XYZ file of C-alpha atoms in Angstrom:
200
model
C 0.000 0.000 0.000
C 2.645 2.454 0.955
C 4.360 1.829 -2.245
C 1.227 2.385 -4.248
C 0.792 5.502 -2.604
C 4.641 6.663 -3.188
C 3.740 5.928 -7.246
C 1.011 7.985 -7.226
C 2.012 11.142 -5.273
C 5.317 10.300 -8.210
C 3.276 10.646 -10.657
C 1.156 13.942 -9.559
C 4.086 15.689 -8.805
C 5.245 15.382 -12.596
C 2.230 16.418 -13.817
C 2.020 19.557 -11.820
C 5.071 19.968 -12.864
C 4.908 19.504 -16.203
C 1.463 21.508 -16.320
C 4.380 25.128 -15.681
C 6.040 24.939 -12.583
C 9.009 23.420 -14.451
C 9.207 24.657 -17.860
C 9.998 21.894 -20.902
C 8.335 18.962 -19.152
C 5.187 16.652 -21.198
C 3.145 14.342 -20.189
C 0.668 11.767 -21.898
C -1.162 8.376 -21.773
C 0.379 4.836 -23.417
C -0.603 1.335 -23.764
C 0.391 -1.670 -24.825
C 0.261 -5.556 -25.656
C 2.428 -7.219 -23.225
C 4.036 -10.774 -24.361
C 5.140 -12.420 -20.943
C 7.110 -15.611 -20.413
C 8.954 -16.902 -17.048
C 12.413 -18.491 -17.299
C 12.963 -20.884 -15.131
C 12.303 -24.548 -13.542
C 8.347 -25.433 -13.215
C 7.622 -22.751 -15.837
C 6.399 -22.981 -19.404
C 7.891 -21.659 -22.451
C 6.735 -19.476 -24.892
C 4.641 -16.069 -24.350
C 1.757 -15.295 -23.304
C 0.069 -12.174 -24.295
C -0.972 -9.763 -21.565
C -1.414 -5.449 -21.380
C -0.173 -2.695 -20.100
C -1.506 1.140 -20.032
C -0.522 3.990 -18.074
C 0.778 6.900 -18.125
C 4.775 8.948 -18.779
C 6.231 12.451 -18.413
C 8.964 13.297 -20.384
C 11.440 16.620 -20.023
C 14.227 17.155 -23.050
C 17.648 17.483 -21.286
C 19.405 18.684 -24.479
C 19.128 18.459 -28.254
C 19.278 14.859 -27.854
C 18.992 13.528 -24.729
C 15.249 13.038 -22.793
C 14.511 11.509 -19.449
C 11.148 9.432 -19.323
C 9.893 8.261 -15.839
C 6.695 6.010 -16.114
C 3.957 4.832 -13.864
C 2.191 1.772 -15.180
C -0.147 -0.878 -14.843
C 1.188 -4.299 -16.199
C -0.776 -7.321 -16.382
C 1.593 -10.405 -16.898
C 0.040 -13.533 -18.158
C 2.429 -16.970 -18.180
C 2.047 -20.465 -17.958
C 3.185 -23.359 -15.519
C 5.186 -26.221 -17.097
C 3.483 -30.279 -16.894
C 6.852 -31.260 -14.922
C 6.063 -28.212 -12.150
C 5.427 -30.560 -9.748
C 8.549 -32.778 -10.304
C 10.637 -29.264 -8.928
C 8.226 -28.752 -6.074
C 6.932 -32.022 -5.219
C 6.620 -30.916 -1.733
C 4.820 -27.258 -1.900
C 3.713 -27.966 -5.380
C -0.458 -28.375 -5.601
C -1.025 -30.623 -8.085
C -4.441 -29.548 -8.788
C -3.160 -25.978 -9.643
C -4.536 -24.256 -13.231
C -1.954 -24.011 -16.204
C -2.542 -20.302 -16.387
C -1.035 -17.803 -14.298
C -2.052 -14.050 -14.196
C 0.302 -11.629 -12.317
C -0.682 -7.579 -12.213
C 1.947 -5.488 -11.356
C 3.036 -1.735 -11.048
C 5.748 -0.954 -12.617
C 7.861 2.501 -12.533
C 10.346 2.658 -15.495
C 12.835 5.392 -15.638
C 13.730 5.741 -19.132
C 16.590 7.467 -20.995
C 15.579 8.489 -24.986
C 18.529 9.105 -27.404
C 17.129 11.314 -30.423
C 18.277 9.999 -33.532
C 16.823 12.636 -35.159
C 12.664 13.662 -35.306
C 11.185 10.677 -35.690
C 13.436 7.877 -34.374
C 14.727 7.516 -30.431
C 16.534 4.507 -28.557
C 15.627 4.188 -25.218
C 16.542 2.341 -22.322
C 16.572 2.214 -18.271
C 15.567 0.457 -15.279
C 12.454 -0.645 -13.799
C 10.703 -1.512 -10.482
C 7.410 -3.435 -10.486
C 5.458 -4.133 -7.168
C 2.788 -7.198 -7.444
C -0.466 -6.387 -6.873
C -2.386 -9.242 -7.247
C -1.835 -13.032 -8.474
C -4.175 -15.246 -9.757
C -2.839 -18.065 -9.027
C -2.357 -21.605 -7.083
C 0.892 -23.318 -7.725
C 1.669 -24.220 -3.926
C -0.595 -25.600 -1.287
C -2.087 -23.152 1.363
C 0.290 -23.854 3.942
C 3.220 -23.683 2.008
C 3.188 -19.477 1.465
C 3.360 -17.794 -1.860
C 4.861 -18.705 -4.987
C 5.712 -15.134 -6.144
C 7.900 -12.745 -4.912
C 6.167 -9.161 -3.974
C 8.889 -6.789 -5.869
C 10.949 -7.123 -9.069
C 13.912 -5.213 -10.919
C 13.991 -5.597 -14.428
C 15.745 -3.283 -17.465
C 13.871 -1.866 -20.673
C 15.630 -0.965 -24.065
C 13.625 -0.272 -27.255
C 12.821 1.773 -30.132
C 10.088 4.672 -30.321
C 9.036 5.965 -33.873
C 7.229 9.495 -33.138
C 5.188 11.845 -35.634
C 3.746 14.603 -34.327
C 2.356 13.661 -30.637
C 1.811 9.892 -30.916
C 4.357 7.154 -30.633
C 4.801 3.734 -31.785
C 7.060 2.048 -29.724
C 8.855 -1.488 -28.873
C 10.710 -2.450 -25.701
C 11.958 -5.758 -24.736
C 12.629 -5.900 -20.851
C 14.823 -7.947 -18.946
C 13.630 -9.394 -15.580
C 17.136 -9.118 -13.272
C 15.417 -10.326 -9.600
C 14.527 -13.936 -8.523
C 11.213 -13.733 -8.290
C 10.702 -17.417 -6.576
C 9.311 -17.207 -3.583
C 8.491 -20.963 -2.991
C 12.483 -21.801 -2.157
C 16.202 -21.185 -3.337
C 16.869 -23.952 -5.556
C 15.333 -22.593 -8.817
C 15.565 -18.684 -9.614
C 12.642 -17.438 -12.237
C 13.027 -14.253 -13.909
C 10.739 -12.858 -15.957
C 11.249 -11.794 -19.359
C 8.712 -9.025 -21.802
C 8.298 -7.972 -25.258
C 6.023 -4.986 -25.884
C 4.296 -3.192 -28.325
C 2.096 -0.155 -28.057
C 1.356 3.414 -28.563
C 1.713 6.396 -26.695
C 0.212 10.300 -27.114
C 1.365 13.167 -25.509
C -1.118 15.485 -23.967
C 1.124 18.367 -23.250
């Protein structure tokens, strides 16, 4: 809760600012389809295809150079693996759904390199608190399967005309986010696709 709270004052503090107290900030709206897969023992390959909407601020720190923080809502979609229960044979519930649904929210602080008008690079890292999981790969007793935080790192490309963006971003889960024991690490991995306007 506290952390939702921090992402939220975040956020209204860069759009105050970028609404004149600080001159040469924008802000805007963006969304995107979110292809998730898990790495790791117990977990399924392949991606899954999730969302993810929210909103940016952006301030130019020279001809080239902008910084992009981010507050967004991700919804991760994965699958477990048939052998899941052959890692965790002990906290594993056998009965547990295929289908796993993780919502996050996740503060990237991008860096944009201007090719020129139209074409940027961007990259930087994120933090992503879980929300919710729908979910039942260990028994009751046996605690969570999920971890409650995760760092991960973005880099993609943005193609901009005018105030609307067409973006893609892989990113890079770098935290264990296992929480059912220390034998296996998962990490998360993302490839996105979206659009984003700017309002201001």
């Amino acid at each position: 809760m506290k952390f939702r709270i921090t992402c939220c004052a975040l956020f209204v503090t860069i759009l105050i600012h970028a609404q004149g107290t600080e001159p040469g900030w924008h802000f805007g709206i963006k969304t995107d389809l979110n292809f998730s897969t898990i790495k790791g023992k117990g977990m399924a390959d392949g991606y899954t295809t999730g969302a993810q909407f929210g909103g940016f601020a952006e301030k130019r720190l020279s001809r080239q150079w902008t910084f992009q923080p981010e507050v967004l809502f991700t919804q991760s979609n994965t699958k477990k693996a048939n052998d899941f229960t052959t890692y965790y044979n002990t906290e594993g519930n056998v009965f547990a759904s295929d289908n796993i649904k993780l919502g996050y929210i996740s503060v990237p602080l991008m860096m944009k390199y201007n090719v020129n008008k139209f074409i940027a690079v961007m990259a930087g890292p994120q933090y992503s608190q879980l929300l919710f999981d729908a979910e039942s790969l260990v028994q009751d007793s046996k605690g969570v399967a999920f971890k409650r935080y995760e760092v991960s790192a973005n880099a993609g490309l943005q193609f901009t005309v005018g105030n609307v963006s067409l973006y893609g971003r892989y990113n890079l889960g770098l935290s264990n986010i296992n929480a059912i024991d220390d034998r296996y690490k998962w990490r998360s991995r993302h490839l996105q696709v979206g659009i984003a306007i700017r309002i201001k």
